[in-house]
CSV table of C-alpha atoms and ligand atoms in Angstrom, one decimal:
chain,number,residue,atom,x,y,z
A,1,UNK,CA,-46.6,-50.8,23.7
A,2,UNK,CA,-46.3,-47.3,25.1
A,3,UNK,CA,-48.5,-46.8,28.1
A,4,UNK,CA,-50.0,-44.0,26.1
A,5,UNK,CA,-52.1,-46.3,24.0
A,6,UNK,CA,-52.6,-48.7,27.0
A,7,UNK,CA,-56.1,-48.0,27.3
A,8,UNK,CA,-56.8,-47.4,23.9
A,9,UNK,CA,-56.8,-50.9,22.5
A,10,UNK,CA,-60.1,-51.8,24.6
A,11,UNK,CA,-61.8,-48.0,24.6
A,12,UNK,CA,-65.2,-48.4,26.1
A,13,UNK,CA,-68.3,-50.0,24.9
A,14,UNK,CA,-71.5,-47.5,24.0
A,15,UNK,CA,-74.4,-48.5,22.4
A,16,UNK,CA,-74.7,-48.0,18.6
A,17,UNK,CA,-78.4,-47.0,17.7
A,18,UNK,CA,-77.5,-46.9,14.2
A,19,UNK,CA,-81.1,-46.3,13.4
A,20,UNK,CA,-80.4,-44.7,10.3
A,21,UNK,CA,-77.9,-47.0,8.5
A,22,UNK,CA,-79.7,-48.5,5.6
A,23,UNK,CA,-82.5,-44.9,5.2
A,24,UNK,CA,-80.9,-44.0,1.8
A,25,UNK,CA,-79.6,-39.6,2.2
A,26,UNK,CA,-82.7,-37.4,1.1
A,27,UNK,CA,-82.0,-34.0,0.1
A,28,UNK,CA,-84.1,-31.5,2.4
A,29,UNK,CA,-85.7,-28.5,0.0
A,30,UNK,CA,-84.1,-25.1,0.2
A,31,UNK,CA,-85.6,-23.2,3.1
A,32,UNK,CA,-86.7,-19.7,3.2
A,33,UNK,CA,-83.8,-18.4,4.9
A,34,UNK,CA,-80.6,-19.7,6.2
A,35,UNK,CA,-78.0,-18.2,8.7
A,36,UNK,CA,-74.4,-18.2,7.8
A,37,UNK,CA,-71.8,-17.6,10.4
A,38,UNK,CA,-68.8,-16.8,9.6
A,39,UNK,CA,-67.1,-19.3,12.0
A,40,UNK,CA,-67.3,-22.5,11.0
A,41,UNK,CA,-63.8,-24.0,12.0
A,42,UNK,CA,-60.8,-23.9,14.2
A,43,UNK,CA,-59.3,-20.8,14.2
A,44,UNK,CA,-59.8,-17.1,12.7
A,45,UNK,CA,-63.6,-16.4,11.8
A,46,UNK,CA,-64.0,-14.8,8.5
A,47,UNK,CA,-65.0,-11.4,7.4
A,48,UNK,CA,-68.1,-10.7,5.5
A,49,UNK,CA,-67.6,-10.1,1.9
A,50,UNK,CA,-71.2,-9.0,1.6
A,51,UNK,CA,-74.0,-6.4,3.3
A,52,UNK,CA,-77.6,-6.3,3.5
A,53,UNK,CA,-79.5,-6.5,0.7
A,54,UNK,CA,-76.8,-7.5,-2.2
A,55,UNK,CA,-77.8,-10.7,-4.0
A,56,UNK,CA,-76.0,-14.0,-3.6
A,57,UNK,CA,-75.6,-16.6,-5.4
A,58,UNK,CA,-75.3,-20.5,-4.7
A,59,UNK,CA,-71.4,-20.7,-4.1
A,60,UNK,CA,-70.9,-17.5,-4.2
A,61,UNK,CA,-68.1,-16.2,-1.6
A,62,UNK,CA,-69.8,-14.5,1.2
A,63,UNK,CA,-66.7,-14.7,3.8
A,64,UNK,CA,-62.7,-14.5,4.0
A,65,UNK,CA,-60.4,-14.0,6.6
A,66,UNK,CA,-56.5,-13.0,5.7
A,67,UNK,CA,-55.5,-15.4,8.7
A,68,UNK,CA,-53.8,-18.3,7.9
A,69,UNK,CA,-55.6,-20.6,10.5
A,70,UNK,CA,-59.2,-20.5,9.3
A,71,UNK,CA,-61.6,-21.3,5.9
A,72,UNK,CA,-63.9,-19.2,3.0
A,73,UNK,CA,-67.5,-19.1,4.2
A,74,UNK,CA,-69.7,-19.6,0.7
A,75,UNK,CA,-73.3,-19.1,0.3
A,76,UNK,CA,-75.5,-22.1,0.1
A,77,UNK,CA,-78.3,-20.5,-1.3
A,78,UNK,CA,-79.4,-17.8,-4.2
A,79,UNK,CA,-81.5,-14.7,-2.5
A,80,UNK,CA,-80.9,-11.6,-1.3
A,81,UNK,CA,-78.1,-10.6,2.1
A,82,UNK,CA,-81.4,-9.7,4.7
A,83,UNK,CA,-79.2,-9.0,7.5
A,84,UNK,CA,-75.7,-9.3,8.8
A,85,UNK,CA,-76.3,-9.7,12.8
A,86,UNK,CA,-73.8,-10.5,15.7
A,87,UNK,CA,-74.4,-14.8,16.7
A,88,UNK,CA,-73.4,-16.6,19.6
A,89,UNK,CA,-72.9,-20.0,19.0
A,90,UNK,CA,-74.2,-22.6,21.3
A,91,UNK,CA,-70.9,-22.7,23.0
A,92,UNK,CA,-71.1,-18.7,23.2
A,93,UNK,CA,-68.6,-17.7,21.1
A,94,UNK,CA,-69.7,-14.2,19.5
A,95,UNK,CA,-69.3,-14.0,15.8
A,96,UNK,CA,-71.2,-12.4,12.8
A,97,UNK,CA,-73.6,-14.2,11.0
A,98,UNK,CA,-74.9,-13.4,7.3
A,99,UNK,CA,-78.7,-14.1,7.0
A,100,UNK,CA,-80.3,-15.3,3.3
A,101,UNK,CA,-83.4,-14.8,2.4
A,102,UNK,CA,-83.4,-17.2,-0.4
A,103,UNK,CA,-85.4,-16.9,-4.2
A,104,UNK,CA,-85.7,-20.6,-4.6
A,105,UNK,CA,-84.0,-20.3,-7.7
A,106,UNK,CA,-80.9,-21.8,-6.2
A,107,UNK,CA,-79.2,-19.6,-9.3
A,108,UNK,CA,-75.1,-21.6,-9.5
A,109,UNK,CA,-72.8,-18.3,-9.2
A,110,UNK,CA,-70.5,-17.9,-11.8
A,111,UNK,CA,-67.5,-18.1,-10.2
A,112,UNK,CA,-68.8,-22.1,-9.8
A,113,UNK,CA,-65.9,-23.7,-11.7
A,114,UNK,CA,-63.5,-26.8,-11.8
A,115,UNK,CA,-60.2,-25.8,-10.2
A,116,UNK,CA,-57.4,-25.9,-13.0
A,117,UNK,CA,-54.8,-28.6,-10.9
A,118,UNK,CA,-52.0,-29.8,-12.4
A,119,UNK,CA,-49.7,-29.8,-9.1
A,120,UNK,CA,-49.4,-29.8,-5.5
A,121,UNK,CA,-49.6,-26.0,-4.8
A,122,UNK,CA,-52.3,-25.6,-7.4
A,123,UNK,CA,-54.0,-28.7,-5.4
A,124,UNK,CA,-53.4,-26.6,-1.8
A,125,UNK,CA,-54.9,-23.6,-3.1
A,126,UNK,CA,-57.9,-25.3,-4.3
A,127,UNK,CA,-58.4,-27.3,-1.4
A,128,UNK,CA,-58.1,-24.0,0.4
A,129,UNK,CA,-60.6,-21.8,-2.3
A,130,UNK,CA,-63.3,-25.5,-1.4
A,131,UNK,CA,-63.8,-24.0,2.1
A,132,UNK,CA,-63.2,-27.7,3.6
A,133,UNK,CA,-62.9,-28.1,6.9
A,134,UNK,CA,-61.9,-31.9,8.9
A,135,UNK,CA,-66.1,-32.9,8.3
A,136,UNK,CA,-65.5,-35.8,11.1
A,137,UNK,CA,-66.2,-33.0,13.4
A,138,UNK,CA,-63.4,-31.1,14.6
A,139,UNK,CA,-63.6,-28.5,11.6
A,140,UNK,CA,-59.9,-27.9,11.3
A,141,UNK,CA,-59.0,-26.3,7.6
A,142,UNK,CA,-58.3,-29.1,5.9
A,143,UNK,CA,-55.6,-27.1,3.3
A,144,UNK,CA,-53.0,-26.9,6.6
A,145,UNK,CA,-53.5,-30.6,7.2
A,146,UNK,CA,-52.2,-31.0,4.1
A,147,UNK,CA,-49.3,-29.1,4.1
A,148,UNK,CA,-47.2,-30.2,6.6
A,149,UNK,CA,-44.3,-28.6,7.5
A,150,UNK,CA,-41.8,-31.8,6.6
A,151,UNK,CA,-44.0,-33.7,3.4
A,152,UNK,CA,-40.8,-35.7,3.0
A,153,UNK,CA,-41.5,-37.3,6.4
A,154,UNK,CA,-45.2,-38.2,5.8
A,155,UNK,CA,-46.1,-41.4,3.8
A,156,UNK,CA,-49.7,-42.4,4.7
A,157,UNK,CA,-53.0,-41.5,4.2
A,158,UNK,CA,-55.2,-42.7,7.1
A,159,UNK,CA,-59.4,-42.5,6.0
A,160,UNK,CA,-61.3,-42.4,9.2
A,161,UNK,CA,-64.3,-44.2,8.6
A,162,UNK,CA,-64.6,-45.4,11.9
A,163,UNK,CA,-67.8,-43.2,12.9
A,164,UNK,CA,-68.1,-44.8,16.2
A,165,UNK,CA,-70.0,-42.4,17.4
A,166,UNK,CA,-74.3,-43.6,18.4
A,167,UNK,CA,-76.4,-42.6,16.4
A,168,UNK,CA,-74.2,-40.9,13.4
A,169,UNK,CA,-74.5,-42.7,9.9
A,170,UNK,CA,-73.6,-40.2,7.5
A,171,UNK,CA,-69.7,-41.4,6.6
A,172,UNK,CA,-71.6,-44.8,6.7
A,173,UNK,CA,-73.6,-43.4,4.0
A,174,UNK,CA,-71.0,-41.5,1.9
A,175,UNK,CA,-69.3,-44.9,2.2
A,176,UNK,CA,-72.5,-46.6,0.4
A,177,UNK,CA,-73.5,-44.3,-1.6
A,178,UNK,CA,-70.1,-42.2,-3.1
A,179,UNK,CA,-67.7,-44.8,-3.0
A,180,UNK,CA,-66.3,-44.7,-6.2
A,181,UNK,CA,-65.8,-41.1,-5.3
A,182,UNK,CA,-63.9,-41.4,-2.3
A,183,UNK,CA,-61.0,-43.1,-3.9
A,184,UNK,CA,-61.4,-40.3,-6.3
A,185,UNK,CA,-60.6,-38.2,-3.4
A,186,UNK,CA,-58.3,-40.5,-2.3
A,187,UNK,CA,-56.6,-40.7,-5.4
A,188,UNK,CA,-56.0,-36.8,-5.9
A,189,UNK,CA,-54.5,-37.0,-2.6
A,190,UNK,CA,-52.5,-39.3,-2.6
A,191,UNK,CA,-50.8,-38.2,-6.4
A,192,UNK,CA,-50.5,-34.3,-5.4
A,193,UNK,CA,-49.1,-35.3,-1.7
A,194,UNK,CA,-46.8,-38.4,-3.4
A,195,UNK,CA,-48.4,-40.3,-0.1
A,196,UNK,CA,-47.3,-44.4,-0.3
A,197,UNK,CA,-50.0,-45.6,1.6
A,198,UNK,CA,-53.5,-45.7,2.1
A,199,UNK,CA,-55.4,-47.0,5.2
A,200,UNK,CA,-59.1,-47.3,5.4
A,201,UNK,CA,-60.3,-47.4,8.9
A,202,UNK,CA,-63.6,-48.8,9.6
A,203,UNK,CA,-65.4,-49.9,12.4
A,204,UNK,CA,-66.4,-53.3,11.8
A,205,UNK,CA,-69.9,-53.1,13.1
A,206,UNK,CA,-70.6,-51.9,9.2
A,207,UNK,CA,-69.6,-55.2,7.4
A,208,UNK,CA,-71.2,-54.1,4.0
A,209,UNK,CA,-68.8,-50.7,3.6
A,210,UNK,CA,-65.9,-52.5,4.9
A,211,UNK,CA,-66.4,-55.3,2.1
A,212,UNK,CA,-67.6,-52.2,-0.5
A,213,UNK,CA,-64.4,-50.9,0.1
A,214,UNK,CA,-62.1,-53.9,-0.1
A,215,UNK,CA,-64.1,-54.7,-3.4
A,216,UNK,CA,-63.1,-51.4,-5.1
A,217,UNK,CA,-59.8,-51.1,-3.4
A,218,UNK,CA,-58.8,-54.8,-4.7
A,219,UNK,CA,-55.4,-54.5,-6.6
A,220,UNK,CA,-54.7,-50.9,-5.4
A,221,UNK,CA,-51.0,-51.3,-4.3
A,222,UNK,CA,-50.3,-49.4,-0.7
A,223,UNK,CA,-54.0,-49.6,-0.2
A,224,UNK,CA,-55.2,-51.5,2.8
A,225,UNK,CA,-58.7,-51.2,4.5
A,226,UNK,CA,-58.5,-51.8,8.1
A,227,UNK,CA,-61.7,-53.4,9.7
A,228,UNK,CA,-61.3,-51.7,13.6
A,229,UNK,CA,-63.2,-53.2,16.8
A,230,UNK,CA,-66.6,-51.4,17.5
A,231,UNK,CA,-65.2,-49.9,20.3
A,232,UNK,CA,-65.1,-46.1,21.4
A,233,UNK,CA,-63.0,-43.4,20.5
A,234,UNK,CA,-61.8,-45.4,17.9
A,235,UNK,CA,-62.5,-42.5,15.4
A,236,UNK,CA,-60.1,-40.7,17.4
A,237,UNK,CA,-57.1,-39.0,15.2
A,238,UNK,CA,-54.3,-40.3,17.4
A,239,UNK,CA,-56.1,-43.6,18.2
A,240,UNK,CA,-57.0,-44.4,14.9
A,241,UNK,CA,-53.5,-43.6,13.2
A,242,UNK,CA,-52.2,-46.5,16.1
A,243,UNK,CA,-55.0,-48.5,15.0
A,244,UNK,CA,-54.6,-49.2,11.2
A,245,UNK,CA,-50.8,-48.0,11.0
A,246,UNK,CA,-49.4,-49.3,14.5
A,247,UNK,CA,-47.5,-45.5,15.1
A,248,UNK,CA,-48.0,-43.1,17.9
A,249,UNK,CA,-48.3,-39.9,18.0
A,250,UNK,CA,-46.8,-38.6,21.0
A,251,UNK,CA,-47.6,-35.5,23.2
A,252,UNK,CA,-47.3,-32.9,21.9
A,253,UNK,CA,-46.7,-34.3,18.5
A,254,UNK,CA,-49.3,-34.1,15.0
A,255,UNK,CA,-50.3,-36.6,13.1
A,256,UNK,CA,-47.3,-35.7,10.6
A,257,UNK,CA,-44.9,-36.3,13.1
A,258,UNK,CA,-45.8,-39.9,12.8
A,259,UNK,CA,-45.6,-39.8,9.1
A,260,UNK,CA,-49.7,-39.7,8.7
A,261,UNK,CA,-52.7,-37.7,7.8
A,262,UNK,CA,-55.9,-38.2,8.4
A,263,UNK,CA,-58.8,-37.5,6.8
A,264,UNK,CA,-62.4,-38.0,7.3
A,265,UNK,CA,-64.5,-40.2,5.1
A,266,UNK,CA,-66.7,-37.4,4.0
A,267,UNK,CA,-64.3,-34.9,3.2
A,268,UNK,CA,-62.4,-36.9,0.7
A,269,UNK,CA,-65.8,-37.6,-1.2
A,270,UNK,CA,-66.3,-34.2,-1.3
A,271,UNK,CA,-62.8,-33.5,-2.9
A,272,UNK,CA,-62.6,-35.8,-5.2
A,273,UNK,CA,-66.8,-34.0,-6.0
A,274,UNK,CA,-65.3,-30.5,-5.6
A,275,UNK,CA,-62.1,-31.2,-8.3
A,276,UNK,CA,-65.0,-32.0,-10.9
A,277,UNK,CA,-67.3,-29.1,-10.4
A,278,UNK,CA,-66.1,-26.5,-8.2
A,279,UNK,CA,-69.1,-26.2,-6.0
A,280,UNK,CA,-67.8,-25.6,-3.1
A,281,UNK,CA,-68.7,-26.6,0.7
A,282,UNK,CA,-72.5,-25.7,0.5
A,283,UNK,CA,-74.2,-28.8,1.6
A,284,UNK,CA,-74.0,-31.1,4.4
A,285,UNK,CA,-75.3,-34.3,4.9
A,286,UNK,CA,-76.4,-35.2,8.7
A,287,UNK,CA,-77.8,-38.2,10.4
A,288,UNK,CA,-81.7,-37.1,12.1
A,289,UNK,CA,-82.0,-39.1,14.5
A,290,UNK,CA,-83.8,-39.9,18.5
A,291,UNK,CA,-86.3,-40.6,20.5
A,292,UNK,CA,-88.5,-36.8,19.4
A,293,UNK,CA,-88.2,-37.1,15.6
A,294,UNK,CA,-90.7,-38.4,13.5
A,295,UNK,CA,-88.3,-39.7,10.7
A,296,UNK,CA,-85.3,-40.1,10.9
A,297,UNK,CA,-82.9,-39.9,8.1
A,298,UNK,CA,-80.0,-38.8,6.9
A,299,UNK,CA,-80.6,-35.8,5.0
A,300,UNK,CA,-78.7,-32.7,2.9
A,301,UNK,CA,-79.2,-29.9,3.7
A,302,UNK,CA,-78.2,-26.3,3.1
A,303,UNK,CA,-75.1,-24.8,5.1
A,304,UNK,CA,-76.9,-22.4,7.6
A,305,UNK,CA,-80.6,-24.1,7.4
A,306,UNK,CA,-82.1,-23.9,11.0
A,307,UNK,CA,-82.3,-27.0,13.0
A,308,UNK,CA,-86.4,-26.0,13.2
A,309,UNK,CA,-86.3,-26.4,9.4
A,310,UNK,CA,-84.6,-29.5,9.6
A,311,UNK,CA,-86.3,-31.0,11.9
A,312,UNK,CA,-89.4,-30.1,9.7
A,313,UNK,CA,-88.7,-31.9,6.9
A,314,UNK,CA,-88.6,-34.8,9.2
A,315,UNK,CA,-91.7,-34.7,9.7
A,316,UNK,CA,-91.8,-32.9,12.8
A,317,UNK,CA,-90.9,-34.0,16.5
A,318,UNK,CA,-93.2,-36.8,17.3
A,319,UNK,CA,-92.8,-36.0,20.7
A,320,UNK,CA,-91.9,-32.5,22.6
A,321,UNK,CA,-87.9,-32.2,22.6
A,322,UNK,CA,-86.2,-32.5,26.1
A,323,UNK,CA,-82.8,-32.1,24.4
A,324,UNK,CA,-81.3,-31.6,21.6
A,325,UNK,CA,-77.8,-32.2,20.3
A,326,UNK,CA,-75.7,-31.0,17.4
A,327,UNK,CA,-73.6,-33.9,16.6
A,328,UNK,CA,-73.9,-37.0,18.7
A,329,UNK,CA,-74.4,-38.1,22.3
A,330,UNK,CA,-70.7,-38.2,23.2
A,331,UNK,CA,-69.3,-34.9,21.5
A,332,UNK,CA,-72.0,-33.3,20.7
A,333,UNK,CA,-73.3,-30.0,22.1
A,334,UNK,CA,-76.8,-29.5,23.6
A,335,UNK,CA,-78.8,-26.4,22.3
A,336,UNK,CA,-81.4,-25.2,24.5
A,337,UNK,CA,-84.0,-24.6,21.2
A,338,UNK,CA,-83.6,-25.6,17.4
A,339,UNK,CA,-83.2,-21.9,16.3
A,340,UNK,CA,-79.3,-23.0,15.5
A,341,UNK,CA,-77.8,-23.4,12.1
A,342,UNK,CA,-76.6,-26.1,10.6
A,343,UNK,CA,-72.5,-25.2,10.2
A,344,UNK,CA,-70.6,-27.4,7.7
A,345,UNK,CA,-68.5,-29.6,10.5
A,346,UNK,CA,-72.2,-30.6,11.8
A,347,UNK,CA,-72.9,-34.7,11.2
A,348,UNK,CA,-75.9,-34.5,13.2
A,349,UNK,CA,-78.7,-33.1,15.0
A,350,UNK,CA,-80.5,-35.7,17.5
A,351,UNK,CA,-83.5,-34.4,19.7
A,352,UNK,CA,-84.3,-36.6,22.7
A,353,UNK,CA,-87.9,-36.8,24.5
A,354,UNK,CA,-88.6,-36.5,28.5
A,355,UNK,CA,-88.4,-40.3,29.1
A,356,UNK,CA,-85.4,-41.1,27.1
A,357,UNK,CA,-83.4,-38.1,28.6
A,358,UNK,CA,-81.5,-38.9,32.0
A,359,UNK,CA,-82.7,-36.2,34.2
A,360,UNK,CA,-80.7,-37.2,37.1
A,361,UNK,CA,-78.6,-34.6,38.4
A,362,UNK,CA,-74.6,-34.3,39.1
A,363,UNK,CA,-73.9,-35.7,42.7
A,364,UNK,CA,-70.2,-35.7,44.2
A,365,UNK,CA,-67.6,-37.4,42.8
A,366,UNK,CA,-67.6,-41.1,44.6
A,367,UNK,CA,-63.6,-41.6,43.4
A,368,UNK,CA,-64.5,-44.9,41.7
A,369,UNK,CA,-61.8,-44.1,39.2
A,370,UNK,CA,-63.7,-44.8,36.4
A,371,UNK,CA,-63.3,-41.7,34.3
A,372,UNK,CA,-59.2,-42.4,34.4
A,373,UNK,CA,-59.9,-46.1,33.8
A,374,UNK,CA,-62.1,-44.9,30.2
A,375,UNK,CA,-59.7,-42.3,29.4
A,376,UNK,CA,-57.9,-43.3,26.2
A,377,UNK,CA,-55.3,-41.0,27.7
A,378,UNK,CA,-54.4,-41.3,30.9
A,379,UNK,CA,-56.0,-38.5,31.5
A,380,UNK,CA,-57.2,-37.8,34.8
A,381,UNK,CA,-60.4,-36.3,34.5
A,382,UNK,CA,-62.0,-35.7,38.2
A,383,UNK,CA,-59.2,-33.7,38.6
A,384,UNK,CA,-58.9,-31.8,35.8
A,385,UNK,CA,-62.8,-30.9,36.7
A,386,UNK,CA,-61.6,-29.7,40.5
A,387,UNK,CA,-59.2,-27.8,38.8
A,388,UNK,CA,-60.9,-26.2,36.7
A,389,UNK,CA,-63.3,-25.0,38.8
A,390,UNK,CA,-60.7,-23.7,41.0
A,391,UNK,CA,-59.4,-21.7,37.9
A,392,UNK,CA,-56.3,-23.3,38.8
A,393,UNK,CA,-53.5,-23.2,35.8
A,394,UNK,CA,-50.6,-24.6,36.9
A,395,UNK,CA,-52.6,-27.5,37.6
A,396,UNK,CA,-55.0,-27.5,34.3
A,397,UNK,CA,-51.1,-27.8,32.4
A,398,UNK,CA,-49.9,-30.3,34.9
A,399,UNK,CA,-52.7,-32.5,34.4
A,400,UNK,CA,-52.3,-31.8,30.6
A,401,UNK,CA,-56.0,-30.7,29.8
A,402,UNK,CA,-55.1,-29.7,26.4
A,403,UNK,CA,-54.4,-33.7,25.4
A,404,UNK,CA,-57.8,-34.0,26.2
A,405,UNK,CA,-59.5,-34.6,22.7
A,406,UNK,CA,-63.4,-34.5,24.6
A,407,UNK,CA,-64.4,-37.5,23.5
A,408,UNK,CA,-67.0,-37.5,26.4
A,409,UNK,CA,-65.7,-41.7,27.7
A,410,UNK,CA,-65.0,-40.2,31.1
A,411,UNK,CA,-68.7,-38.9,31.4
A,412,UNK,CA,-70.2,-41.5,30.1
A,413,UNK,CA,-69.1,-43.9,32.7
A,414,UNK,CA,-69.2,-41.4,35.5
A,415,UNK,CA,-71.5,-42.8,38.2
A,416,UNK,CA,-72.2,-39.5,39.8
A,417,UNK,CA,-73.1,-38.3,35.8
A,418,UNK,CA,-70.6,-35.7,36.0
A,419,UNK,CA,-69.9,-33.7,32.7
A,420,UNK,CA,-66.5,-33.9,32.6
A,421,UNK,CA,-65.6,-33.7,28.7
A,422,UNK,CA,-67.4,-30.8,29.0
A,423,UNK,CA,-65.3,-29.1,31.7
A,424,UNK,CA,-62.6,-30.0,30.2
A,425,UNK,CA,-64.0,-28.3,26.7
A,426,UNK,CA,-64.6,-25.4,29.1
A,427,UNK,CA,-61.0,-25.6,30.7
A,428,UNK,CA,-58.9,-25.3,27.2
A,429,UNK,CA,-61.4,-22.4,25.9
A,430,UNK,CA,-60.5,-20.8,29.5
A,431,UNK,CA,-56.5,-21.4,29.4
A,432,UNK,CA,-57.2,-20.4,24.9
A,433,UNK,CA,-58.6,-17.4,26.1
A,434,UNK,CA,-55.9,-16.1,28.1
A,435,UNK,CA,-53.3,-17.3,25.7
A,436,UNK,CA,-51.8,-19.7,28.5
A,437,UNK,CA,-50.0,-22.4,26.7
B,501,SF4,S1,-62.8,-36.3,27.0
B,501,SF4,FE1,-61.1,-36.0,27.1
B,501,SF4,S2,-60.5,-36.7,29.4
B,501,SF4,FE2,-62.8,-37.9,29.6
B,501,SF4,S3,-62.3,-39.3,28.7
B,501,SF4,FE3,-62.1,-38.4,26.6
B,501,SF4,S4,-59.6,-37.6,26.6
B,501,SF4,FE4,-60.2,-38.7,28.4
B,502,SF4,S1,-65.7,-41.3,37.3
B,502,SF4,FE1,-67.1,-39.6,38.3
B,502,SF4,S2,-67.4,-40.4,40.3
B,502,SF4,FE2,-65.8,-41.8,39.4
B,502,SF4,S3,-63.8,-40.7,40.2
B,502,SF4,FE3,-64.2,-40.2,38.0
B,502,SF4,S4,-65.8,-38.1,38.7
B,502,SF4,FE4,-65.4,-39.0,40.5
């Protein structure tokens, strides 16, 4: 076994809190306005294609970029463009956002038509046009992922259904409510990319999803549903590839270098629906949960809906929220209020009251080494934090901060409550902004 993975096989134990796993997905009504940031993905921001007072329809293309690494953005509502304004996202990145006042009609744009797909090129063009990005949280444009440099060396599609983050149950609901569409999406990828094997990885705390997918895939050559041990972070791309295929993605490599492409279960489910309807990515299922939420549930929301509107739909706050997270407790981003829009790769909004939030302040590192033990990639989080605070580029590179996948395991186990994963995120941003490879 490679030392690269010696910690991965154990992972860390986190409480699951899958409180909403049995909550059938509900759809929230269209809010009075949406805010559609022009950066909802990894890569270059889009440029708005509309102007103030334009009328827009559902599914209409409203933002695009001529840069390769980007993903188009479509309107999730019909209505009028009320403003195009600067938007600072929860990580402090400035971009523009198109604010649309909805008319309540949800008129579908005439451009929304099922794509004509007869070969790989048309398939990839359709995936790009759909606006699909990795829905597991990373936000990587899917059409790029599906077009590796050496396609002849890729033979396996790995479906990420681990959903190892506490609280979040959106992927589980995708399996349970749309299992057939998940398979249709998988079949399309397998067909156009000429893949041989499909590995569907699901943590063993979701036995119903495992049973359902085993039933649906029975008799399909090359398909395997892999029951994964419930430990964190099983859903991390490199970990998942190892656990489902036994292949190792070495340092500096991409999954395609190990012959695999990884897609989130909700991504393939969406892809199946897009190929049938042509409706781009304009809605998102999110888990709304946490001690401050009156009615935790899984909700389909229009992309761009404000957290405050989503919360109102979920019965409002039953207690004053002390902490609001976009995403799960391990990798999510804390926001200081609920005036932020839900974007494509959000998969949860969690709100916790004062009693639930750990108010213990950070204290000095006691050099216990637990963060190193917890890291799946043998990184040294305490040393990385020190290097980041010193803005020591050489040390950050030597300590391989770019290998950090921001899983949050180190922060979780740290007895000094140091926010190590966030420090790594900021360190990577610092290297990027200074174009330091
Ligand atoms: S956040 Fe980064 S450094 Fe911390 S455990 Fe995860 S991969 Fe390792
Ligand atoms: S877990 Fe926390 S206290 Fe222990 S070595 Fe890492 S940073 Fe220091």
